[in-house]
mmCIF file with all atom_site columns, C-alpha atoms in Angstrom:
data_model
loop_
_atom_site.group_PDB
_atom_site.id
_atom_site.type_symbol
_atom_site.label_atom_id
_atom_site.label_alt_id
_atom_site.label_comp_id
_atom_site.label_asym_id
_atom_site.label_entity_id
_atom_site.label_seq_id
_atom_site.pdbx_PDB_ins_code
_atom_site.Cartn_x
_atom_site.Cartn_y
_atom_site.Cartn_z
_atom_site.occupancy
_atom_site.B_iso_or_equiv
_atom_site.pdbx_formal_charge
_atom_site.auth_seq_id
_atom_site.auth_comp_id
_atom_site.auth_asym_id
_atom_site.auth_atom_id
_atom_site.pdbx_PDB_model_num
ATOM 1   C CA . MET N 1 1   ? 140.241 191.460 254.395 1.00 0.00 ? 26  MET N CA 1
ATOM 2   C CA . ALA N 1 2   ? 143.971 192.136 256.123 1.00 0.00 ? 27  ALA N CA 1
ATOM 3   C CA . PHE N 1 3   ? 147.243 193.115 253.505 1.00 0.00 ? 28  PHE N CA 1
ATOM 4   C CA . PHE N 1 4   ? 149.434 190.889 255.801 1.00 0.00 ? 29  PHE N CA 1
ATOM 5   C CA . THR N 1 5   ? 149.946 187.882 257.579 1.00 0.00 ? 30  THR N CA 1
ATOM 6   C CA . ILE N 1 6   ? 150.728 187.998 261.066 1.00 0.00 ? 31  ILE N CA 1
ATOM 7   C CA . PRO N 1 7   ? 153.804 186.543 262.523 1.00 0.00 ? 32  PRO N CA 1
ATOM 8   C CA . LYS N 1 8   ? 153.012 182.983 263.811 1.00 0.00 ? 33  LYS N CA 1
ATOM 9   C CA . THR N 1 9   ? 155.930 184.265 266.995 1.00 0.00 ? 34  THR N CA 1
ATOM 10  C CA . ALA N 1 10  ? 153.805 187.358 267.259 1.00 0.00 ? 35  ALA N CA 1
ATOM 11  C CA . GLN N 1 11  ? 151.809 187.883 270.998 1.00 0.00 ? 36  GLN N CA 1
ATOM 12  C CA . THR N 1 12  ? 150.497 190.935 271.131 1.00 0.00 ? 37  THR N CA 1
ATOM 13  C CA . VAL N 1 13  ? 150.297 193.065 267.986 1.00 0.00 ? 38  VAL N CA 1
ATOM 14  C CA . SER N 1 14  ? 149.091 196.718 268.682 1.00 0.00 ? 39  SER N CA 1
ATOM 15  C CA . HIS N 1 15  ? 146.677 199.104 266.573 1.00 0.00 ? 40  HIS N CA 1
ATOM 16  C CA . GLU N 1 16  ? 150.430 200.777 265.443 1.00 0.00 ? 41  GLU N CA 1
ATOM 17  C CA . SER N 1 17  ? 151.761 197.924 264.288 1.00 0.00 ? 42  SER N CA 1
ATOM 18  C CA . ILE N 1 18  ? 148.754 196.973 261.738 1.00 0.00 ? 43  ILE N CA 1
ATOM 19  C CA . ARG N 1 19  ? 148.951 200.206 260.658 1.00 0.00 ? 44  ARG N CA 1
ATOM 20  C CA . LEU N 1 20  ? 152.313 200.201 260.260 1.00 0.00 ? 45  LEU N CA 1
ATOM 21  C CA . TRP N 1 21  ? 152.680 197.344 258.099 1.00 0.00 ? 46  TRP N CA 1
ATOM 22  C CA . CYS N 1 22  ? 149.005 198.521 256.124 1.00 0.00 ? 47  CYS N CA 1
ATOM 23  C CA . ASN N 1 23  ? 151.321 201.290 255.121 1.00 0.00 ? 48  ASN N CA 1
ATOM 24  C CA . LYS N 1 24  ? 154.382 199.240 254.225 1.00 0.00 ? 49  LYS N CA 1
ATOM 25  C CA . PHE N 1 25  ? 152.881 195.928 252.423 1.00 0.00 ? 50  PHE N CA 1
ATOM 26  C CA . GLY N 1 26  ? 149.603 197.427 251.162 1.00 0.00 ? 51  GLY N CA 1
ATOM 27  C CA . PRO N 1 27  ? 150.265 199.811 248.148 1.00 0.00 ? 52  PRO N CA 1
ATOM 28  C CA . MET N 1 28  ? 152.510 196.086 247.407 1.00 0.00 ? 53  MET N CA 1
ATOM 29  C CA . TYR N 1 29  ? 149.874 194.083 247.065 1.00 0.00 ? 54  TYR N CA 1
ATOM 30  C CA . THR N 1 30  ? 147.929 196.362 245.065 1.00 0.00 ? 55  THR N CA 1
ATOM 31  C CA . ASN N 1 31  ? 150.611 197.045 242.132 1.00 0.00 ? 56  ASN N CA 1
ATOM 32  C CA . ARG N 1 32  ? 150.919 193.103 242.331 1.00 0.00 ? 57  ARG N CA 1
ATOM 33  C CA . LEU N 1 33  ? 147.052 192.429 241.587 1.00 0.00 ? 58  LEU N CA 1
ATOM 34  C CA . LYS N 1 34  ? 146.689 195.480 238.851 1.00 0.00 ? 59  LYS N CA 1
ATOM 35  C CA . ARG N 1 35  ? 149.878 193.698 237.228 1.00 0.00 ? 60  ARG N CA 1
ATOM 36  C CA . LYS N 1 36  ? 147.577 190.360 237.327 1.00 0.00 ? 61  LYS N CA 1
ATOM 37  C CA . ARG N 1 37  ? 144.564 192.276 235.403 1.00 0.00 ? 62  ARG N CA 1
ATOM 38  C CA . GLN N 1 38  ? 143.319 191.405 232.497 1.00 0.00 ? 63  GLN N CA 1
ATOM 39  C CA . GLY N 1 39  ? 141.497 195.055 231.748 1.00 0.00 ? 64  GLY N CA 1
ATOM 40  C CA . TYR N 1 40  ? 138.591 197.130 231.758 1.00 0.00 ? 65  TYR N CA 1
ATOM 41  C CA . GLY N 1 41  ? 135.263 197.987 229.714 1.00 0.00 ? 66  GLY N CA 1
ATOM 42  C CA . ASP N 1 42  ? 135.084 200.337 227.126 1.00 0.00 ? 67  ASP N CA 1
ATOM 43  C CA . THR N 1 43  ? 132.512 202.332 229.228 1.00 0.00 ? 68  THR N CA 1
ATOM 44  C CA . PHE N 1 44  ? 133.145 204.402 233.058 1.00 0.00 ? 69  PHE N CA 1
ATOM 45  C CA . TYR N 1 45  ? 131.098 205.456 234.767 1.00 0.00 ? 70  TYR N CA 1
ATOM 46  C CA . ILE N 1 46  ? 132.135 208.497 236.446 1.00 0.00 ? 71  ILE N CA 1
ATOM 47  C CA . ASP N 1 47  ? 131.082 210.283 239.266 1.00 0.00 ? 72  ASP N CA 1
ATOM 48  C CA . GLU N 1 48  ? 132.588 212.631 242.914 1.00 0.00 ? 73  GLU N CA 1
ATOM 49  C CA . VAL N 1 49  ? 131.456 212.486 246.358 1.00 0.00 ? 74  VAL N CA 1
ATOM 50  C CA . PHE N 1 50  ? 132.786 214.978 248.776 1.00 0.00 ? 75  PHE N CA 1
ATOM 51  C CA . VAL N 1 51  ? 134.586 213.524 251.774 1.00 0.00 ? 76  VAL N CA 1
ATOM 52  C CA . LYS N 1 52  ? 136.060 215.259 255.079 1.00 0.00 ? 77  LYS N CA 1
ATOM 53  C CA . ILE N 1 53  ? 140.137 215.141 256.080 1.00 0.00 ? 78  ILE N CA 1
ATOM 54  C CA . ASN N 1 54  ? 140.723 216.610 259.480 1.00 0.00 ? 79  ASN N CA 1
ATOM 55  C CA . GLY N 1 55  ? 137.905 218.971 259.018 1.00 0.00 ? 80  GLY N CA 1
ATOM 56  C CA . GLU N 1 56  ? 138.920 220.128 255.393 1.00 0.00 ? 81  GLU N CA 1
ATOM 57  C CA . LEU N 1 57  ? 136.332 219.103 252.748 1.00 0.00 ? 82  LEU N CA 1
ATOM 58  C CA . HIS N 1 58  ? 137.722 216.871 249.986 1.00 0.00 ? 83  HIS N CA 1
ATOM 59  C CA . TYR N 1 59  ? 136.796 215.606 246.424 1.00 0.00 ? 84  TYR N CA 1
ATOM 60  C CA . LEU N 1 60  ? 136.915 211.370 245.731 1.00 0.00 ? 85  LEU N CA 1
ATOM 61  C CA . TRP N 1 61  ? 137.034 211.150 242.377 1.00 0.00 ? 86  TRP N CA 1
ATOM 62  C CA . ARG N 1 62  ? 135.689 207.468 241.374 1.00 0.00 ? 87  ARG N CA 1
ATOM 63  C CA . ALA N 1 63  ? 135.199 205.435 237.498 1.00 0.00 ? 88  ALA N CA 1
ATOM 64  C CA . VAL N 1 64  ? 133.850 202.199 237.287 1.00 0.00 ? 89  VAL N CA 1
ATOM 65  C CA . ASP N 1 65  ? 133.191 199.991 233.885 1.00 0.00 ? 90  ASP N CA 1
ATOM 66  C CA . GLN N 1 66  ? 130.151 198.805 233.078 1.00 0.00 ? 91  GLN N CA 1
ATOM 67  C CA . ASP N 1 67  ? 130.244 195.600 234.915 1.00 0.00 ? 92  ASP N CA 1
ATOM 68  C CA . GLY N 1 68  ? 130.839 197.531 238.421 1.00 0.00 ? 93  GLY N CA 1
ATOM 69  C CA . ASP N 1 69  ? 135.028 197.106 238.957 1.00 0.00 ? 94  ASP N CA 1
ATOM 70  C CA . VAL N 1 70  ? 136.315 200.036 239.669 1.00 0.00 ? 95  VAL N CA 1
ATOM 71  C CA . VAL N 1 71  ? 138.946 201.325 237.745 1.00 0.00 ? 96  VAL N CA 1
ATOM 72  C CA . ASP N 1 72  ? 140.293 204.401 239.616 1.00 0.00 ? 97  ASP N CA 1
ATOM 73  C CA . VAL N 1 73  ? 140.068 206.473 242.397 1.00 0.00 ? 98  VAL N CA 1
ATOM 74  C CA . LEU N 1 74  ? 141.533 209.657 243.222 1.00 0.00 ? 99  LEU N CA 1
ATOM 75  C CA . LEU N 1 75  ? 140.970 212.027 246.371 1.00 0.00 ? 100 LEU N CA 1
ATOM 76  C CA . GLN N 1 76  ? 141.093 215.800 245.702 1.00 0.00 ? 101 GLN N CA 1
ATOM 77  C CA . SER N 1 77  ? 140.647 219.641 247.395 1.00 0.00 ? 102 SER N CA 1
ATOM 78  C CA . ARG N 1 78  ? 138.830 220.277 244.101 1.00 0.00 ? 103 ARG N CA 1
ATOM 79  C CA . ARG N 1 79  ? 136.111 219.421 241.573 1.00 0.00 ? 104 ARG N CA 1
ATOM 80  C CA . ASP N 1 80  ? 136.984 222.130 239.164 1.00 0.00 ? 105 ASP N CA 1
ATOM 81  C CA . GLY N 1 81  ? 138.356 221.490 235.386 1.00 0.00 ? 106 GLY N CA 1
ATOM 82  C CA . ARG N 1 82  ? 141.640 221.059 236.244 1.00 0.00 ? 107 ARG N CA 1
ATOM 83  C CA . ALA N 1 83  ? 140.279 218.407 238.946 1.00 0.00 ? 108 ALA N CA 1
ATOM 84  C CA . ALA N 1 84  ? 138.907 216.695 236.195 1.00 0.00 ? 109 ALA N CA 1
ATOM 85  C CA . LYS N 1 85  ? 141.682 216.328 233.702 1.00 0.00 ? 110 LYS N CA 1
ATOM 86  C CA . ARG N 1 86  ? 143.894 215.548 236.286 1.00 0.00 ? 111 ARG N CA 1
ATOM 87  C CA . PHE N 1 87  ? 141.441 212.610 236.802 1.00 0.00 ? 112 PHE N CA 1
ATOM 88  C CA . PHE N 1 88  ? 140.657 211.874 233.546 1.00 0.00 ? 113 PHE N CA 1
ATOM 89  C CA . GLY N 1 89  ? 144.498 211.907 232.919 1.00 0.00 ? 114 GLY N CA 1
ATOM 90  C CA . ARG N 1 90  ? 144.819 209.026 235.525 1.00 0.00 ? 115 ARG N CA 1
ATOM 91  C CA . LEU N 1 91  ? 142.195 207.411 233.736 1.00 0.00 ? 116 LEU N CA 1
ATOM 92  C CA . LYS N 1 92  ? 143.572 207.208 230.556 1.00 0.00 ? 117 LYS N CA 1
ATOM 93  C CA . ARG N 1 93  ? 147.156 205.846 231.876 1.00 0.00 ? 118 ARG N CA 1
ATOM 94  C CA . SER N 1 94  ? 146.100 203.291 234.306 1.00 0.00 ? 119 SER N CA 1
ATOM 95  C CA . HIS N 1 95  ? 143.700 202.320 231.853 1.00 0.00 ? 120 HIS N CA 1
ATOM 96  C CA . GLY N 1 96  ? 146.312 202.235 228.954 1.00 0.00 ? 121 GLY N CA 1
ATOM 97  C CA . ALA N 1 97  ? 143.388 203.776 226.124 1.00 0.00 ? 122 ALA N CA 1
ATOM 98  C CA . GLU N 1 98  ? 140.686 205.503 225.144 1.00 0.00 ? 123 GLU N CA 1
ATOM 99  C CA . PRO N 1 99  ? 136.730 204.330 226.829 1.00 0.00 ? 124 PRO N CA 1
ATOM 100 C CA . ARG N 1 100 ? 134.538 204.040 223.965 1.00 0.00 ? 125 ARG N CA 1
ATOM 101 C CA . LYS N 1 101 ? 131.942 206.088 226.251 1.00 0.00 ? 126 LYS N CA 1
ATOM 102 C CA . ILE N 1 102 ? 131.726 208.179 229.571 1.00 0.00 ? 127 ILE N CA 1
ATOM 103 C CA . VAL N 1 103 ? 129.277 208.620 231.307 1.00 0.00 ? 128 VAL N CA 1
ATOM 104 C CA . SER N 1 104 ? 128.940 211.362 234.220 1.00 0.00 ? 129 SER N CA 1
ATOM 105 C CA . ASP N 1 105 ? 126.788 213.692 236.268 1.00 0.00 ? 130 ASP N CA 1
ATOM 106 C CA . LYS N 1 106 ? 126.054 217.260 234.747 1.00 0.00 ? 131 LYS N CA 1
ATOM 107 C CA . LEU N 1 107 ? 129.434 218.734 236.861 1.00 0.00 ? 132 LEU N CA 1
ATOM 108 C CA . ARG N 1 108 ? 130.485 221.560 233.959 1.00 0.00 ? 133 ARG N CA 1
ATOM 109 C CA . SER N 1 109 ? 133.965 219.892 234.858 1.00 0.00 ? 134 SER N CA 1
ATOM 110 C CA . TYR N 1 110 ? 133.663 216.652 233.059 1.00 0.00 ? 135 TYR N CA 1
ATOM 111 C CA . ASP N 1 111 ? 132.491 218.618 229.854 1.00 0.00 ? 136 ASP N CA 1
ATOM 112 C CA . VAL N 1 112 ? 136.389 220.596 229.859 1.00 0.00 ? 137 VAL N CA 1
ATOM 113 C CA . ALA N 1 113 ? 138.271 217.113 230.482 1.00 0.00 ? 138 ALA N CA 1
ATOM 114 C CA . HIS N 1 114 ? 135.780 215.473 228.255 1.00 0.00 ? 139 HIS N CA 1
ATOM 115 C CA . ARG N 1 115 ? 137.021 218.390 225.456 1.00 0.00 ? 140 ARG N CA 1
ATOM 116 C CA . ASP N 1 116 ? 140.241 218.607 225.889 1.00 0.00 ? 141 ASP N CA 1
ATOM 117 C CA . LEU N 1 117 ? 141.242 215.216 227.071 1.00 0.00 ? 142 LEU N CA 1
ATOM 118 C CA . ILE N 1 118 ? 139.081 212.367 224.878 1.00 0.00 ? 143 ILE N CA 1
ATOM 119 C CA . PRO N 1 119 ? 137.177 214.138 222.317 1.00 0.00 ? 144 PRO N CA 1
ATOM 120 C CA . GLU N 1 120 ? 136.773 210.987 220.416 1.00 0.00 ? 145 GLU N CA 1
ATOM 121 C CA . ALA N 1 121 ? 134.519 209.549 223.209 1.00 0.00 ? 146 ALA N CA 1
ATOM 122 C CA . ILE N 1 122 ? 131.119 209.636 223.786 1.00 0.00 ? 147 ILE N CA 1
ATOM 123 C CA . HIS N 1 123 ? 129.839 211.950 226.756 1.00 0.00 ? 148 HIS N CA 1
ATOM 124 C CA . GLU N 1 124 ? 126.654 210.760 228.483 1.00 0.00 ? 149 GLU N CA 1
ATOM 125 C CA . ASN N 1 125 ? 125.125 212.113 231.348 1.00 0.00 ? 150 ASN N CA 1
ATOM 126 C CA . THR N 1 126 ? 121.247 212.425 231.137 1.00 0.00 ? 151 THR N CA 1
ATOM 127 C CA . GLN N 1 127 ? 119.692 212.214 234.819 1.00 0.00 ? 152 GLN N CA 1
ATOM 128 C CA . TYR N 1 128 ? 120.285 209.215 236.479 1.00 0.00 ? 153 TYR N CA 1
ATOM 129 C CA . ALA N 1 129 ? 122.837 207.356 233.771 1.00 0.00 ? 154 ALA N CA 1
ATOM 130 C CA . ASN N 1 130 ? 125.942 207.179 236.504 1.00 0.00 ? 155 ASN N CA 1
ATOM 131 C CA . ASN N 1 131 ? 123.814 205.411 239.164 1.00 0.00 ? 156 ASN N CA 1
ATOM 132 C CA . LYS N 1 132 ? 126.638 202.547 238.690 1.00 0.00 ? 157 LYS N CA 1
ATOM 133 C CA . ALA N 1 133 ? 129.192 205.101 239.601 1.00 0.00 ? 158 ALA N CA 1
ATOM 134 C CA . GLU N 1 134 ? 127.014 206.908 242.755 1.00 0.00 ? 159 GLU N CA 1
ATOM 135 C CA . LEU N 1 135 ? 126.523 203.215 243.912 1.00 0.00 ? 160 LEU N CA 1
ATOM 136 C CA . SER N 1 136 ? 130.114 202.321 244.184 1.00 0.00 ? 161 SER N CA 1
ATOM 137 C CA . HIS N 1 137 ? 130.864 204.545 247.189 1.00 0.00 ? 162 HIS N CA 1
ATOM 138 C CA . GLN N 1 138 ? 128.647 203.052 249.514 1.00 0.00 ? 163 GLN N CA 1
ATOM 139 C CA . PRO N 1 139 ? 131.828 200.433 250.010 1.00 0.00 ? 164 PRO N CA 1
ATOM 140 C CA . THR N 1 140 ? 133.682 203.333 251.235 1.00 0.00 ? 165 THR N CA 1
ATOM 141 C CA . ARG N 1 141 ? 131.258 204.986 252.886 1.00 0.00 ? 166 ARG N CA 1
ATOM 142 C CA . VAL N 1 142 ? 130.950 202.273 255.128 1.00 0.00 ? 167 VAL N CA 1
ATOM 143 C CA . ARG N 1 143 ? 134.794 201.684 255.699 1.00 0.00 ? 168 ARG N CA 1
ATOM 144 C CA . GLU N 1 144 ? 134.797 205.761 256.564 1.00 0.00 ? 169 GLU N CA 1
ATOM 145 C CA . ARG N 1 145 ? 132.121 204.811 259.432 1.00 0.00 ? 170 ARG N CA 1
ATOM 146 C CA . GLN N 1 146 ? 134.096 202.093 260.505 1.00 0.00 ? 171 GLN N CA 1
ATOM 147 C CA . MET N 1 147 ? 137.463 204.185 260.915 1.00 0.00 ? 172 MET N CA 1
ATOM 148 C CA . ARG N 1 148 ? 135.534 207.047 261.903 1.00 0.00 ? 173 ARG N CA 1
ATOM 149 C CA . ARG N 1 149 ? 136.164 208.759 259.083 1.00 0.00 ? 174 ARG N CA 1
ATOM 150 C CA . PHE N 1 150 ? 140.323 209.442 257.265 1.00 0.00 ? 175 PHE N CA 1
ATOM 151 C CA . LYS N 1 151 ? 142.698 210.911 258.827 1.00 0.00 ? 176 LYS N CA 1
ATOM 152 C CA . PRO N 1 152 ? 145.772 212.532 256.303 1.00 0.00 ? 177 PRO N CA 1
ATOM 153 C CA . SER N 1 153 ? 144.732 212.822 252.763 1.00 0.00 ? 178 SER N CA 1
ATOM 154 C CA . ARG N 1 154 ? 147.786 211.004 251.720 1.00 0.00 ? 179 ARG N CA 1
ATOM 155 C CA . GLN N 1 155 ? 146.660 208.310 254.379 1.00 0.00 ? 180 GLN N CA 1
ATOM 156 C CA . ALA N 1 156 ? 142.894 207.661 253.140 1.00 0.00 ? 181 ALA N CA 1
ATOM 157 C CA . GLN N 1 157 ? 144.291 207.839 249.396 1.00 0.00 ? 182 GLN N CA 1
ATOM 158 C CA . ARG N 1 158 ? 146.683 204.739 250.009 1.00 0.00 ? 183 ARG N CA 1
ATOM 159 C CA . PHE N 1 159 ? 144.047 203.068 251.756 1.00 0.00 ? 184 PHE N CA 1
ATOM 160 C CA . LEU N 1 160 ? 141.420 204.204 248.773 1.00 0.00 ? 185 LEU N CA 1
ATOM 161 C CA . ASN N 1 161 ? 143.621 202.572 245.829 1.00 0.00 ? 186 ASN N CA 1
ATOM 162 C CA . ALA N 1 162 ? 144.126 199.351 248.200 1.00 0.00 ? 187 ALA N CA 1
ATOM 163 C CA . HIS N 1 163 ? 140.261 198.963 249.132 1.00 0.00 ? 188 HIS N CA 1
ATOM 164 C CA . ALA N 1 164 ? 139.557 199.624 245.169 1.00 0.00 ? 189 ALA N CA 1
ATOM 165 C CA . VAL N 1 165 ? 141.577 196.919 243.980 1.00 0.00 ? 190 VAL N CA 1
ATOM 166 C CA . VAL N 1 166 ? 140.721 194.368 246.532 1.00 0.00 ? 191 VAL N CA 1
ATOM 167 C CA . TYR N 1 167 ? 137.341 194.776 246.256 1.00 0.00 ? 192 TYR N CA 1
ATOM 168 C CA . THR N 1 168 ? 137.200 195.017 242.300 1.00 0.00 ? 193 THR N CA 1
ATOM 169 C CA . LEU N 1 169 ? 138.670 191.080 242.532 1.00 0.00 ? 194 LEU N CA 1
ATOM 170 C CA . PHE N 1 170 ? 136.408 190.008 244.943 1.00 0.00 ? 195 PHE N CA 1
ATOM 171 C CA . ASN N 1 171 ? 133.070 191.588 243.054 1.00 0.00 ? 196 ASN N CA 1
ATOM 172 C CA . LEU N 1 172 ? 131.893 188.382 241.584 1.00 0.00 ? 197 LEU N CA 1
ATOM 173 C CA . GLY N 1 173 ? 128.472 189.352 240.489 1.00 0.00 ? 198 GLY N CA 1
ATOM 174 C CA . ARG N 1 174 ? 127.429 186.681 242.566 1.00 0.00 ? 199 ARG N CA 1
ATOM 175 C CA . HIS N 1 175 ? 123.277 187.371 241.496 1.00 0.00 ? 200 HIS N CA 1
ATOM 176 C CA . LEU N 1 176 ? 124.228 187.654 237.977 1.00 0.00 ? 201 LEU N CA 1
ATOM 177 C CA . ILE N 1 177 ? 125.872 183.949 237.692 1.00 0.00 ? 202 ILE N CA 1
ATOM 178 C CA . GLY N 1 178 ? 125.137 180.076 239.135 1.00 0.00 ? 203 GLY N CA 1
ATOM 179 C CA . ALA N 1 179 ? 126.664 178.983 241.909 1.00 0.00 ? 204 ALA N CA 1
ATOM 180 C CA . GLU N 1 180 ? 129.343 176.358 239.968 1.00 0.00 ? 205 GLU N CA 1
ATOM 181 C CA . HIS N 1 181 ? 130.897 179.564 238.359 1.00 0.00 ? 206 HIS N CA 1
ATOM 182 C CA . TYR N 1 182 ? 130.853 181.197 240.978 1.00 0.00 ? 207 TYR N CA 1
ATOM 183 C CA . ARG N 1 183 ? 132.474 178.893 243.301 1.00 0.00 ? 208 ARG N CA 1
ATOM 184 C CA . ASN N 1 184 ? 134.779 178.679 240.335 1.00 0.00 ? 209 ASN N CA 1
ATOM 185 C CA . LEU N 1 185 ? 135.366 182.559 239.985 1.00 0.00 ? 210 LEU N CA 1
ATOM 186 C CA . ARG N 1 186 ? 135.677 183.295 243.620 1.00 0.00 ? 211 ARG N CA 1
ATOM 187 C CA . GLU N 1 187 ? 138.243 179.947 244.232 1.00 0.00 ? 212 GLU N CA 1
ATOM 188 C CA . SER N 1 188 ? 140.408 182.219 240.892 1.00 0.00 ? 213 SER N CA 1
ATOM 189 C CA . ALA N 1 189 ? 140.186 185.370 243.310 1.00 0.00 ? 214 ALA N CA 1
ATOM 190 C CA . PHE N 1 190 ? 141.162 184.055 246.034 1.00 0.00 ? 215 PHE N CA 1
ATOM 191 C CA . SER N 1 191 ? 144.530 182.584 244.163 1.00 0.00 ? 216 SER N CA 1
ATOM 192 C CA . ASP N 1 192 ? 145.476 185.651 242.616 1.00 0.00 ? 217 ASP N CA 1
ATOM 193 C CA . TRP N 1 193 ? 145.328 187.193 245.846 1.00 0.00 ? 218 TRP N CA 1
ATOM 194 C CA . ARG N 1 194 ? 147.986 184.276 247.504 1.00 0.00 ? 219 ARG N CA 1
ATOM 195 C CA . THR N 1 195 ? 149.573 184.819 244.961 1.00 0.00 ? 220 THR N CA 1
ATOM 196 C CA . ALA N 1 196 ? 149.425 188.684 245.162 1.00 0.00 ? 221 ALA N CA 1
ATOM 197 C CA . VAL N 1 197 ? 150.757 188.829 248.567 1.00 0.00 ? 222 VAL N CA 1
ATOM 198 C CA . VAL N 1 198 ? 153.573 185.765 249.246 1.00 0.00 ? 223 VAL N CA 1
#
């Protein structure tokens, strides 16, 4: 889904024009959608996955709540304790409160961040417990292949922020609800979208 409306008077639009429009309007639409967000659940599933940018290895940190909504994403060059603490601090700022529980894999960096930043939260790291977070990487992998890999890290972070917010807006759990309820939620999502891009 595009992050802009192509002017009716435009005869031809280049890829470069689209890229510039995305850079200009994407963050603005993302911020508007975030402001309308009512909040997230109290359990965060956290995971990191590697991505290559210009031949260099980076790590994409992601947190989703119990409903599968993406709370935040952050691209970093490391996955040590300092990187984990940076991501946890960002999560606290974006969420506005500490989660009741976090679920991760057995990466020790999570223990460091948990102990230093949110010691009151329950931390679970049993095998397969964070499958929800691992599965949430799949839409990003699809987009990565379609875009023939991400290029500059700043561009990747900008795109991932927007993609996470829009994906969450339209991630309605169709298989869990009835048809009428789904139609109402979808109409509400499109209404929020139209308000954001006005």
